[in-house]
Amino acid sequence: MNFPLYIAKRYLRSKSSQNAVNIINFITFLVIVIGAAALFIVLSGFAGLKTFSLSFTNSFDPDLKAVPVTGKFFSISDEQEQAIKEIEGLASYTKEIEEKVYLTHDQKSCIAYIKGVDTNYTQVTAIDSLLYLGNWEVQEQQAVIGIGIANLLGIIVNNYRSPMVVLAPKPGKGSLSQQSLKDGLNELPIVVSGLYSVEEDLDKKYVFADLALVQGLLEKKEEQISAVNFKLKNTTAEAEVRQKIAAIFNENVLLKNREEQNSTLHRMLNTENLATYLIFTLVLIIALFNVVGAITMLILDKQQNSKTLYNLGVTLKELRRVYFVQGVLVTGLGGLVGVLIGATLIGSQLAFGWLKITPSLAYPVEFKLINVLIVLATIVVLGIIASKIASGRITKKLITA
């Protein structure tokens, strides 16, 4: 057996004759366990919050979205649509047109985006699963709006007597004078058939209506659209499908996956996750100073043993390795126990949901193997550095004095 490892294991199992050294060693081990458990729990909590936050936007966003490289609109021909249908790995696709509009109802008004969609829209996205009230009816002059818009305008569902009015500027150049303002707007009365609810910003943003109806409101041709949304049969084939779609449109569109469609949100979540990890790592660095102190105390406590081993032929380098290995064993074992405790708590939250955000919603957490590896790697690396510093206290003067 490796000599430094053998001695380090003996020191790890045996108690010191000095009670203070035993207490310091126990506190050091406990600090490592608590730090590792806390870091794992926080990382799992942020992973759960990230998945929970993105689950709302994923209901709006398709697997892939084609938008124009320049401008707001582009054209799609019948030949291009036929080519899209023949792409292997594509489950479905849907066309949409979007523009900012002015909404009025009962002397109240607000600005929102009207999104014209076809009948395939609910097959590509899960927007209909977010309905709060009413039905998903976007045919003829019916629309689905966010509950935030409904609250702002005081709209109720299926109010045929007092429909919501959508105002959109007519295409053209130049500014509108006060006198020509009315003539420069297209007006469309529309009945609200349903309300969706996701989160505050999105609830105040969209009006979903029929594609042909919105194209008429905006005075656009049938082939003019804002985007094409795609649903993949298997997301692992994304690169291949992207290449085929780009070839159909002759590189005139920009293709975005879900992460690219919400790049700001992803960057924010990733930045918060990284910042939290760095803060807890800093706490662990401070905590692992205890390892340096504990090993230093052990070196002083075992000074006579070190002298005996040195006189028996053990080199100074091997003596340093004894205390270095012991420090690594303590931090590694403490990290492993901490991760096990953290995993148990996360598992109980997943199974029983004992920590609640609301009475009906458990705090979201997610168990990921990568978080286990991150915590253990962090603890081991910091433990190696601390042990290296502490074992350097072994000098020839100390063991020959």
mmCIF file of C-alpha atoms in Angstrom:
data_model
loop_
_atom_site.group_PDB
_atom_site.id
_atom_site.type_symbol
_atom_site.label_atom_id
_atom_site.label_comp_id
_atom_site.label_asym_id
_atom_site.label_seq_id
_atom_site.Cartn_x
_atom_site.Cartn_y
_atom_site.Cartn_z
ATOM 1 C CA MET A 1 0.000 0.000 0.000
ATOM 2 C CA ASN A 2 1.093 3.576 -0.698
ATOM 3 C CA PHE A 3 2.827 4.690 2.509
ATOM 4 C CA PRO A 4 1.492 8.303 2.714
ATOM 5 C CA LEU A 5 -2.052 7.051 2.025
ATOM 6 C CA TYR A 6 -1.748 4.367 4.714
ATOM 7 C CA ILE A 7 -0.572 6.827 7.379
ATOM 8 C CA ALA A 8 -3.152 9.454 6.322
ATOM 9 C CA LYS A 9 -5.978 6.904 6.694
ATOM 10 C CA ARG A 10 -4.692 5.952 10.135
ATOM 11 C CA TYR A 11 -4.643 9.609 11.189
ATOM 12 C CA LEU A 12 -8.135 10.061 9.740
ATOM 13 C CA ARG A 13 -9.622 7.223 11.800
ATOM 14 C CA SER A 14 -7.736 7.767 15.035
ATOM 15 C CA LYS A 15 -8.483 10.435 17.606
ATOM 16 C CA SER A 16 -5.926 12.873 18.889
ATOM 17 C CA SER A 17 -4.848 12.891 22.503
ATOM 18 C CA GLN A 18 -5.684 16.601 22.501
ATOM 19 C CA ASN A 19 -9.451 17.158 22.743
ATOM 20 C CA ALA A 20 -9.162 20.599 21.096
ATOM 21 C CA VAL A 21 -7.683 19.012 17.964
ATOM 22 C CA ASN A 22 -10.606 16.546 17.777
ATOM 23 C CA ILE A 23 -13.105 19.400 18.066
ATOM 24 C CA ILE A 24 -11.330 21.403 15.338
ATOM 25 C CA ASN A 25 -11.269 18.376 13.022
ATOM 26 C CA PHE A 26 -14.989 17.726 13.589
ATOM 27 C CA ILE A 27 -15.916 21.364 12.940
ATOM 28 C CA THR A 28 -13.800 21.381 9.774
ATOM 29 C CA PHE A 29 -15.539 18.250 8.470
ATOM 30 C CA LEU A 30 -18.976 19.656 9.382
ATOM 31 C CA VAL A 31 -18.277 22.951 7.589
ATOM 32 C CA ILE A 32 -17.297 21.080 4.413
ATOM 33 C CA VAL A 33 -20.459 18.934 4.581
ATOM 34 C CA ILE A 34 -22.736 21.932 5.088
ATOM 35 C CA GLY A 35 -21.001 23.932 2.350
ATOM 36 C CA ALA A 36 -21.234 21.103 -0.186
ATOM 37 C CA ALA A 37 -24.895 20.430 0.657
ATOM 38 C CA ALA A 38 -25.771 24.133 0.419
ATOM 39 C CA LEU A 39 -24.032 24.545 -2.945
ATOM 40 C CA PHE A 40 -25.791 21.479 -4.388
ATOM 41 C CA ILE A 41 -29.212 22.589 -3.104
ATOM 42 C CA VAL A 42 -28.792 26.105 -4.528
ATOM 43 C CA LEU A 43 -27.654 24.800 -7.934
ATOM 44 C CA SER A 44 -30.592 22.361 -8.024
ATOM 45 C CA GLY A 45 -32.973 25.156 -7.054
ATOM 46 C CA PHE A 46 -31.716 27.425 -9.827
ATOM 47 C CA ALA A 47 -31.946 24.564 -12.335
ATOM 48 C CA GLY A 48 -35.575 24.053 -11.308
ATOM 49 C CA LEU A 49 -36.343 27.774 -11.535
ATOM 50 C CA LYS A 50 -34.750 27.944 -14.994
ATOM 51 C CA THR A 51 -36.839 25.044 -16.282
ATOM 52 C CA PHE A 52 -39.948 26.502 -14.624
ATOM 53 C CA SER A 53 -39.377 29.951 -16.175
ATOM 54 C CA LEU A 54 -38.669 28.579 -19.640
ATOM 55 C CA SER A 55 -41.710 26.293 -19.549
ATOM 56 C CA PHE A 56 -43.939 29.363 -20.036
ATOM 57 C CA THR A 57 -42.024 30.767 -22.999
ATOM 58 C CA ASN A 58 -41.776 27.279 -24.533
ATOM 59 C CA SER A 59 -45.574 27.278 -24.790
ATOM 60 C CA PHE A 60 -45.257 30.334 -27.025
ATOM 61 C CA ASP A 61 -42.142 29.395 -28.924
ATOM 62 C CA PRO A 62 -41.751 26.722 -31.621
ATOM 63 C CA ASP A 63 -38.747 24.426 -31.964
ATOM 64 C CA LEU A 64 -37.528 26.531 -34.882
ATOM 65 C CA LYS A 65 -38.630 29.904 -36.222
ATOM 66 C CA ALA A 66 -37.796 31.482 -39.572
ATOM 67 C CA VAL A 67 -37.832 35.306 -39.577
ATOM 68 C CA PRO A 68 -36.740 37.737 -42.303
ATOM 69 C CA VAL A 69 -33.115 38.788 -42.348
ATOM 70 C CA THR A 70 -34.173 42.392 -43.013
ATOM 71 C CA GLY A 71 -37.504 44.106 -42.531
ATOM 72 C CA LYS A 72 -40.667 42.797 -40.909
ATOM 73 C CA PHE A 73 -42.150 40.676 -43.689
ATOM 74 C CA PHE A 74 -41.142 38.217 -46.373
ATOM 75 C CA SER A 75 -42.962 36.132 -48.970
ATOM 76 C CA ILE A 76 -43.412 32.384 -49.152
ATOM 77 C CA SER A 77 -44.453 30.694 -52.387
ATOM 78 C CA ASP A 78 -46.502 27.543 -52.934
ATOM 79 C CA GLU A 79 -43.360 25.781 -54.191
ATOM 80 C CA GLN A 80 -41.504 26.647 -50.982
ATOM 81 C CA GLU A 81 -44.408 25.388 -48.853
ATOM 82 C CA GLN A 82 -44.430 22.120 -50.783
ATOM 83 C CA ALA A 83 -40.676 21.748 -50.255
ATOM 84 C CA ILE A 84 -41.136 22.357 -46.513
ATOM 85 C CA LYS A 85 -43.750 19.595 -46.322
ATOM 86 C CA GLU A 86 -41.253 17.141 -47.819
ATOM 87 C CA ILE A 87 -38.530 17.810 -45.206
ATOM 88 C CA GLU A 88 -37.838 14.641 -43.257
ATOM 89 C CA GLY A 89 -37.824 15.172 -39.508
ATOM 90 C CA LEU A 90 -40.377 17.997 -39.615
ATOM 91 C CA ALA A 91 -43.632 17.259 -37.779
ATOM 92 C CA SER A 92 -45.545 20.394 -38.738
ATOM 93 C CA TYR A 93 -45.211 24.051 -39.639
ATOM 94 C CA THR A 94 -47.355 27.173 -39.372
ATOM 95 C CA LYS A 95 -47.286 30.671 -40.835
ATOM 96 C CA GLU A 96 -47.834 33.897 -38.908
ATOM 97 C CA ILE A 97 -47.904 37.624 -39.414
ATOM 98 C CA GLU A 98 -47.287 40.099 -36.603
ATOM 99 C CA GLU A 99 -47.521 43.845 -36.178
ATOM 100 C CA LYS A 100 -47.928 46.426 -33.430
ATOM 101 C CA VAL A 101 -51.481 47.778 -33.200
ATOM 102 C CA TYR A 102 -53.668 50.089 -31.135
ATOM 103 C CA LEU A 103 -56.535 48.496 -29.203
ATOM 104 C CA THR A 104 -59.618 50.333 -27.953
ATOM 105 C CA HIS A 105 -62.713 49.290 -26.042
ATOM 106 C CA ASP A 106 -65.240 51.281 -24.066
ATOM 107 C CA GLN A 107 -63.085 54.479 -24.069
ATOM 108 C CA LYS A 108 -60.046 52.540 -22.868
ATOM 109 C CA SER A 109 -56.987 51.830 -24.990
ATOM 110 C CA CYS A 110 -53.589 50.159 -25.063
ATOM 111 C CA ILE A 111 -50.852 49.132 -27.489
ATOM 112 C CA ALA A 112 -50.191 45.448 -28.209
ATOM 113 C CA TYR A 113 -49.092 43.077 -30.979
ATOM 114 C CA ILE A 114 -51.612 41.334 -33.186
ATOM 115 C CA LYS A 115 -50.442 37.946 -34.388
ATOM 116 C CA GLY A 116 -52.251 36.359 -37.313
ATOM 117 C CA VAL A 117 -51.959 32.568 -37.219
ATOM 118 C CA ASP A 118 -53.307 29.676 -39.280
ATOM 119 C CA THR A 119 -55.033 26.485 -38.153
ATOM 120 C CA ASN A 120 -51.725 24.640 -37.619
ATOM 121 C CA TYR A 121 -50.538 27.057 -34.931
ATOM 122 C CA THR A 122 -51.712 24.964 -31.965
ATOM 123 C CA GLN A 123 -50.006 21.888 -33.455
ATOM 124 C CA VAL A 124 -46.643 23.662 -33.470
ATOM 125 C CA THR A 125 -46.944 25.523 -30.144
ATOM 126 C CA ALA A 126 -48.816 24.745 -26.930
ATOM 127 C CA ILE A 127 -50.430 28.167 -26.600
ATOM 128 C CA ASP A 128 -53.931 26.678 -26.320
ATOM 129 C CA SER A 129 -52.865 24.876 -23.129
ATOM 130 C CA LEU A 130 -52.461 28.291 -21.467
ATOM 131 C CA LEU A 131 -56.076 29.325 -21.908
ATOM 132 C CA TYR A 132 -57.454 30.892 -18.735
ATOM 133 C CA LEU A 133 -61.021 31.421 -19.946
ATOM 134 C CA GLY A 134 -63.039 30.729 -23.087
ATOM 135 C CA ASN A 135 -61.964 28.762 -26.167
ATOM 136 C CA TRP A 136 -59.206 28.890 -28.731
ATOM 137 C CA GLU A 137 -61.240 30.401 -31.572
ATOM 138 C CA VAL A 138 -59.299 32.566 -34.023
ATOM 139 C CA GLN A 139 -61.526 32.092 -37.055
ATOM 140 C CA GLU A 140 -63.373 34.877 -38.856
ATOM 141 C CA GLN A 141 -63.466 37.941 -36.551
ATOM 142 C CA GLN A 142 -62.653 36.202 -33.271
ATOM 143 C CA ALA A 143 -59.445 36.488 -31.294
ATOM 144 C CA VAL A 144 -57.675 35.248 -28.175
ATOM 145 C CA ILE A 145 -55.979 37.884 -26.014
ATOM 146 C CA GLY A 146 -53.881 37.966 -22.851
ATOM 147 C CA ILE A 147 -55.640 38.411 -19.555
ATOM 148 C CA GLY A 148 -53.527 41.534 -18.983
ATOM 149 C CA ILE A 149 -55.019 43.203 -22.070
ATOM 150 C CA ALA A 150 -58.512 42.153 -20.977
ATOM 151 C CA ASN A 151 -57.990 43.795 -17.585
ATOM 152 C CA LEU A 152 -56.653 46.995 -19.142
ATOM 153 C CA LEU A 153 -59.582 47.340 -21.559
ATOM 154 C CA GLY A 154 -62.319 45.840 -19.395
ATOM 155 C CA ILE A 155 -63.155 43.153 -21.968
ATOM 156 C CA ILE A 156 -65.278 40.071 -21.332
ATOM 157 C CA VAL A 157 -65.368 36.926 -23.439
ATOM 158 C CA ASN A 158 -67.875 36.595 -26.309
ATOM 159 C CA ASN A 159 -69.158 40.149 -26.007
ATOM 160 C CA TYR A 160 -70.699 40.546 -29.471
ATOM 161 C CA ARG A 161 -72.496 43.765 -28.566
ATOM 162 C CA SER A 162 -69.308 45.634 -27.694
ATOM 163 C CA PRO A 163 -66.344 44.115 -29.537
ATOM 164 C CA MET A 164 -62.743 45.237 -29.177
ATOM 165 C CA VAL A 165 -61.521 47.521 -31.969
ATOM 166 C CA VAL A 166 -58.083 47.048 -33.528
ATOM 167 C CA LEU A 167 -56.438 50.011 -35.279
ATOM 168 C CA ALA A 168 -53.437 49.497 -37.569
ATOM 169 C CA PRO A 169 -51.667 52.090 -39.735
ATOM 170 C CA LYS A 170 -52.137 51.759 -43.462
ATOM 171 C CA PRO A 171 -48.971 51.032 -45.416
ATOM 172 C CA GLY A 172 -47.387 54.123 -46.919
ATOM 173 C CA LYS A 173 -44.782 56.801 -46.427
ATOM 174 C CA GLY A 174 -44.789 60.123 -44.674
ATOM 175 C CA SER A 175 -46.211 61.314 -41.383
ATOM 176 C CA LEU A 176 -49.875 61.518 -40.431
ATOM 177 C CA SER A 177 -51.430 64.882 -39.660
ATOM 178 C CA GLN A 178 -54.151 65.282 -37.077
ATOM 179 C CA GLN A 179 -56.741 65.680 -39.841
ATOM 180 C CA SER A 180 -55.636 62.616 -41.826
ATOM 181 C CA LEU A 181 -55.080 60.379 -38.793
ATOM 182 C CA LYS A 182 -58.414 58.589 -39.105
ATOM 183 C CA ASP A 183 -57.956 58.041 -42.843
ATOM 184 C CA GLY A 184 -54.485 56.609 -42.247
ATOM 185 C CA LEU A 185 -55.699 53.765 -40.013
ATOM 186 C CA ASN A 186 -57.415 50.511 -40.788
ATOM 187 C CA GLU A 187 -60.088 49.592 -38.268
ATOM 188 C CA LEU A 188 -61.191 46.076 -37.332
ATOM 189 C CA PRO A 189 -63.849 45.161 -34.741
ATOM 190 C CA ILE A 190 -63.037 41.819 -33.196
ATOM 191 C CA VAL A 191 -64.760 39.585 -30.643
ATOM 192 C CA VAL A 192 -62.668 38.029 -27.880
ATOM 193 C CA SER A 193 -63.287 34.279 -27.698
ATOM 194 C CA GLY A 194 -60.701 33.398 -25.049
ATOM 195 C CA LEU A 195 -58.085 34.658 -22.610
ATOM 196 C CA TYR A 196 -54.621 33.191 -22.076
ATOM 197 C CA SER A 197 -52.493 33.630 -18.963
ATOM 198 C CA VAL A 198 -48.726 33.111 -18.685
ATOM 199 C CA GLU A 199 -46.922 35.960 -16.955
ATOM 200 C CA GLU A 200 -47.437 39.695 -16.688
ATOM 201 C CA ASP A 201 -45.442 40.899 -19.707
ATOM 202 C CA LEU A 202 -46.729 38.280 -22.123
ATOM 203 C CA ASP A 203 -50.289 38.665 -20.842
ATOM 204 C CA LYS A 204 -50.238 42.290 -22.028
ATOM 205 C CA LYS A 205 -48.508 41.676 -25.343
ATOM 206 C CA TYR A 206 -50.447 39.539 -27.836
ATOM 207 C CA VAL A 207 -53.748 39.329 -29.670
ATOM 208 C CA PHE A 208 -54.110 36.079 -31.647
ATOM 209 C CA ALA A 209 -56.373 36.268 -34.691
ATOM 210 C CA ASP A 210 -56.901 34.582 -38.062
ATOM 211 C CA LEU A 211 -53.970 34.885 -40.484
ATOM 212 C CA ALA A 212 -56.054 36.026 -43.474
ATOM 213 C CA LEU A 213 -57.937 38.532 -41.299
ATOM 214 C CA VAL A 214 -54.734 40.152 -40.049
ATOM 215 C CA GLN A 215 -53.227 40.179 -43.541
ATOM 216 C CA GLY A 216 -56.293 42.096 -44.678
ATOM 217 C CA LEU A 217 -56.016 44.521 -41.753
ATOM 218 C CA LEU A 218 -52.380 45.230 -42.623
ATOM 219 C CA GLU A 219 -53.111 45.268 -46.376
ATOM 220 C CA LYS A 220 -50.648 42.472 -47.053
ATOM 221 C CA LYS A 221 -50.823 39.859 -49.794
ATOM 222 C CA GLU A 222 -51.645 36.221 -49.046
ATOM 223 C CA GLU A 223 -48.019 35.137 -49.423
ATOM 224 C CA GLN A 224 -46.656 37.905 -47.165
ATOM 225 C CA ILE A 225 -45.885 36.771 -43.610
ATOM 226 C CA SER A 226 -43.687 37.658 -40.647
ATOM 227 C CA ALA A 227 -42.436 34.193 -39.724
ATOM 228 C CA VAL A 228 -42.754 30.459 -40.248
ATOM 229 C CA ASN A 229 -42.772 28.250 -37.146
ATOM 230 C CA PHE A 230 -41.581 24.645 -37.239
ATOM 231 C CA LYS A 231 -42.127 21.669 -34.947
ATOM 232 C CA LEU A 232 -39.484 18.936 -35.153
ATOM 233 C CA LYS A 233 -40.099 15.230 -34.762
ATOM 234 C CA ASN A 234 -36.773 14.925 -32.982
ATOM 235 C CA THR A 235 -34.854 17.937 -31.693
ATOM 236 C CA THR A 236 -31.561 16.060 -32.127
ATOM 237 C CA ALA A 237 -31.982 16.466 -35.880
ATOM 238 C CA GLU A 238 -32.173 20.265 -35.584
ATOM 239 C CA ALA A 239 -28.955 21.002 -37.479
ATOM 240 C CA GLU A 240 -29.986 18.914 -40.481
ATOM 241 C CA VAL A 241 -33.494 20.406 -40.627
ATOM 242 C CA ARG A 242 -32.117 23.948 -40.298
ATOM 243 C CA GLN A 243 -29.845 23.354 -43.255
ATOM 244 C CA LYS A 244 -32.723 22.130 -45.450
ATOM 245 C CA ILE A 245 -35.001 25.048 -44.467
ATOM 246 C CA ALA A 246 -32.243 27.575 -45.140
ATOM 247 C CA ALA A 247 -31.722 26.044 -48.593
ATOM 248 C CA ILE A 248 -35.450 26.380 -49.421
ATOM 249 C CA PHE A 249 -35.449 30.093 -48.589
ATOM 250 C CA ASN A 250 -32.055 30.718 -50.249
ATOM 251 C CA GLU A 251 -30.573 32.030 -46.991
ATOM 252 C CA ASN A 252 -33.091 34.916 -46.979
ATOM 253 C CA VAL A 253 -34.407 34.028 -43.521
ATOM 254 C CA LEU A 254 -32.824 33.783 -40.108
ATOM 255 C CA LEU A 255 -33.533 30.543 -38.258
ATOM 256 C CA LYS A 256 -33.758 30.611 -34.460
ATOM 257 C CA ASN A 257 -34.237 27.772 -31.990
ATOM 258 C CA ARG A 258 -35.957 28.258 -28.637
ATOM 259 C CA GLU A 259 -32.827 29.462 -26.876
ATOM 260 C CA GLU A 260 -32.072 31.980 -29.628
ATOM 261 C CA GLN A 261 -35.677 33.251 -29.584
ATOM 262 C CA ASN A 262 -35.273 34.052 -25.877
ATOM 263 C CA SER A 263 -31.566 34.849 -25.812
ATOM 264 C CA THR A 264 -31.966 37.664 -23.277
ATOM 265 C CA LEU A 265 -33.861 35.457 -20.830
ATOM 266 C CA HIS A 266 -31.338 32.618 -21.215
ATOM 267 C CA ARG A 267 -28.400 34.987 -20.669
ATOM 268 C CA MET A 268 -30.057 36.420 -17.564
ATOM 269 C CA LEU A 269 -30.756 32.985 -16.072
ATOM 270 C CA ASN A 270 -27.259 31.710 -16.881
ATOM 271 C CA THR A 271 -25.674 34.843 -15.416
ATOM 272 C CA GLU A 272 -27.688 34.500 -12.199
ATOM 273 C CA ASN A 273 -26.724 30.837 -11.955
ATOM 274 C CA LEU A 274 -23.024 31.629 -12.461
ATOM 275 C CA ALA A 275 -23.117 34.507 -9.972
ATOM 276 C CA THR A 276 -24.733 32.292 -7.325
ATOM 277 C CA TYR A 277 -22.157 29.556 -7.919
ATOM 278 C CA LEU A 278 -19.274 32.017 -7.577
ATOM 279 C CA ILE A 279 -20.715 33.504 -4.364
ATOM 280 C CA PHE A 280 -21.103 30.075 -2.760
ATOM 281 C CA THR A 281 -17.649 29.070 -4.005
ATOM 282 C CA LEU A 282 -16.240 32.148 -2.267
ATOM 283 C CA VAL A 283 -17.995 31.032 0.930
ATOM 284 C CA LEU A 284 -16.440 27.573 0.507
ATOM 285 C CA ILE A 285 -13.007 29.106 -0.014
ATOM 286 C CA ILE A 286 -13.353 30.962 3.283
ATOM 287 C CA ALA A 287 -14.691 27.825 4.971
ATOM 288 C CA LEU A 288 -11.825 25.694 3.688
ATOM 289 C CA PHE A 289 -9.353 27.875 5.547
ATOM 290 C CA ASN A 290 -10.483 25.627 8.397
ATOM 291 C CA VAL A 291 -8.791 22.752 6.567
ATOM 292 C CA VAL A 292 -5.490 24.631 6.626
ATOM 293 C CA GLY A 293 -5.905 25.306 10.330
ATOM 294 C CA ALA A 294 -6.952 21.728 11.129
ATOM 295 C CA ILE A 295 -4.015 20.187 9.267
ATOM 296 C CA THR A 296 -1.628 22.659 10.886
ATOM 297 C CA MET A 297 -2.953 21.653 14.319
ATOM 298 C CA LEU A 298 -2.590 17.991 13.376
ATOM 299 C CA ILE A 299 1.004 18.570 12.247
ATOM 300 C CA LEU A 300 1.833 20.098 15.615
ATOM 301 C CA ASP A 301 -0.033 17.328 17.453
ATOM 302 C CA LYS A 302 1.788 14.591 15.508
ATOM 303 C CA GLN A 303 5.175 16.297 15.634
ATOM 304 C CA GLN A 304 6.788 13.492 17.621
ATOM 305 C CA ASN A 305 5.358 10.864 15.271
ATOM 306 C CA SER A 306 6.743 12.811 12.314
ATOM 307 C CA LYS A 307 10.193 12.889 13.968
ATOM 308 C CA THR A 308 10.063 9.121 14.505
ATOM 309 C CA LEU A 309 9.033 8.460 10.887
ATOM 310 C CA TYR A 310 11.770 10.790 9.638
ATOM 311 C CA ASN A 311 14.398 8.991 11.736
ATOM 312 C CA LEU A 312 13.154 5.675 10.305
ATOM 313 C CA GLY A 313 13.938 6.881 6.785
ATOM 314 C CA VAL A 314 10.728 8.581 5.635
ATOM 315 C CA THR A 315 11.632 11.550 3.455
ATOM 316 C CA LEU A 316 10.423 15.098 4.023
ATOM 317 C CA LYS A 317 8.471 14.908 0.759
ATOM 318 C CA GLU A 318 6.637 11.767 1.904
ATOM 319 C CA LEU A 319 5.761 13.367 5.240
ATOM 320 C CA ARG A 320 4.247 16.326 3.415
ATOM 321 C CA ARG A 321 2.291 13.912 1.247
ATOM 322 C CA VAL A 322 0.852 12.248 4.376
ATOM 323 C CA TYR A 323 -0.809 15.475 5.507
ATOM 324 C CA PHE A 324 -1.668 16.482 1.947
ATOM 325 C CA VAL A 325 -3.479 13.185 1.363
ATOM 326 C CA GLN A 326 -5.286 13.496 4.682
ATOM 327 C CA GLY A 327 -6.533 16.974 3.764
ATOM 328 C CA VAL A 328 -7.782 15.702 0.397
ATOM 329 C CA LEU A 329 -9.502 12.731 2.082
ATOM 330 C CA VAL A 330 -11.257 14.989 4.608
ATOM 331 C CA THR A 331 -12.503 17.452 1.972
ATOM 332 C CA GLY A 332 -13.431 14.711 -0.495
ATOM 333 C CA LEU A 333 -15.343 12.706 2.114
ATOM 334 C CA GLY A 334 -17.021 15.847 3.456
ATOM 335 C CA GLY A 335 -18.032 16.874 -0.070
ATOM 336 C CA LEU A 336 -19.464 13.421 -0.781
ATOM 337 C CA VAL A 337 -21.491 13.383 2.443
ATOM 338 C CA GLY A 338 -22.702 16.925 1.742
ATOM 339 C CA VAL A 339 -23.848 16.002 -1.756
ATOM 340 C CA LEU A 340 -25.671 12.939 -0.399
ATOM 341 C CA ILE A 341 -27.483 15.095 2.152
ATOM 342 C CA GLY A 342 -28.309 17.688 -0.513
ATOM 343 C CA ALA A 343 -29.513 14.983 -2.923
ATOM 344 C CA THR A 344 -31.750 13.549 -0.197
ATOM 345 C CA LEU A 345 -33.342 16.950 0.440
ATOM 346 C CA ILE A 346 -33.810 17.619 -3.273
ATOM 347 C CA GLY A 347 -35.265 14.143 -3.774
ATOM 348 C CA SER A 348 -37.741 14.681 -0.932
ATOM 349 C CA GLN A 349 -38.789 18.015 -2.463
ATOM 350 C CA LEU A 350 -39.363 16.336 -5.826
ATOM 351 C CA ALA A 351 -41.318 13.503 -4.209
ATOM 352 C CA PHE A 352 -43.371 15.369 -1.616
ATOM 353 C CA GLY A 353 -43.120 19.084 -2.500
ATOM 354 C CA TRP A 354 -42.837 20.092 1.175
ATOM 355 C CA LEU A 355 -41.526 23.594 0.315
ATOM 356 C CA LYS A 356 -44.294 25.639 -1.369
ATOM 357 C CA ILE A 357 -44.300 28.896 -3.360
ATOM 358 C CA THR A 358 -48.087 28.977 -3.193
ATOM 359 C CA PRO A 359 -50.461 26.551 -1.462
ATOM 360 C CA SER A 360 -50.803 24.639 -4.742
ATOM 361 C CA LEU A 361 -47.327 25.103 -6.246
ATOM 362 C CA ALA A 362 -44.211 23.393 -4.911
ATOM 363 C CA TYR A 363 -40.881 25.191 -5.212
ATOM 364 C CA PRO A 364 -39.336 23.902 -8.467
ATOM 365 C CA VAL A 365 -36.075 21.972 -8.139
ATOM 366 C CA GLU A 366 -34.260 19.712 -10.555
ATOM 367 C CA PHE A 367 -31.797 16.898 -9.875
ATOM 368 C CA LYS A 368 -28.926 16.996 -12.376
ATOM 369 C CA LEU A 369 -25.835 14.808 -12.437
ATOM 370 C CA ILE A 370 -23.807 17.757 -13.720
ATOM 371 C CA ASN A 371 -24.508 19.615 -10.465
ATOM 372 C CA VAL A 372 -23.180 16.646 -8.481
ATOM 373 C CA LEU A 373 -19.986 16.711 -10.533
ATOM 374 C CA ILE A 374 -19.660 20.516 -10.213
ATOM 375 C CA VAL A 375 -19.964 20.414 -6.409
ATOM 376 C CA LEU A 376 -17.549 17.505 -5.979
ATOM 377 C CA ALA A 377 -15.040 19.035 -8.408
ATOM 378 C CA THR A 378 -15.226 22.393 -6.611
ATOM 379 C CA ILE A 379 -14.737 20.813 -3.182
ATOM 380 C CA VAL A 380 -11.875 18.573 -4.331
ATOM 381 C CA VAL A 381 -10.017 21.366 -6.167
ATOM 382 C CA LEU A 382 -10.333 23.742 -3.222
ATOM 383 C CA GLY A 383 -9.376 20.900 -0.856
ATOM 384 C CA ILE A 384 -6.246 20.142 -2.880
ATOM 385 C CA ILE A 385 -5.182 23.793 -2.746
ATOM 386 C CA ALA A 386 -5.850 24.051 1.000
ATOM 387 C CA SER A 387 -4.070 20.753 1.711
ATOM 388 C CA LYS A 388 -1.095 21.785 -0.382
ATOM 389 C CA ILE A 389 -0.763 25.013 1.572
ATOM 390 C CA ALA A 390 -1.118 23.276 4.945
ATOM 391 C CA SER A 391 1.250 20.382 4.171
ATOM 392 C CA GLY A 392 3.919 22.914 3.228
ATOM 393 C CA ARG A 393 4.195 23.688 6.960
ATOM 394 C CA ILE A 394 6.229 20.490 7.359
ATOM 395 C CA THR A 395 9.862 21.644 7.374
ATOM 396 C CA LYS A 396 13.099 19.971 8.247
ATOM 397 C CA LYS A 397 13.538 22.361 11.147
ATOM 398 C CA LEU A 398 10.172 21.267 12.617
ATOM 399 C CA ILE A 399 10.930 17.538 12.587
ATOM 400 C CA THR A 400 14.524 17.821 13.706
ATOM 401 C CA ALA A 401 13.992 20.296 16.521
#
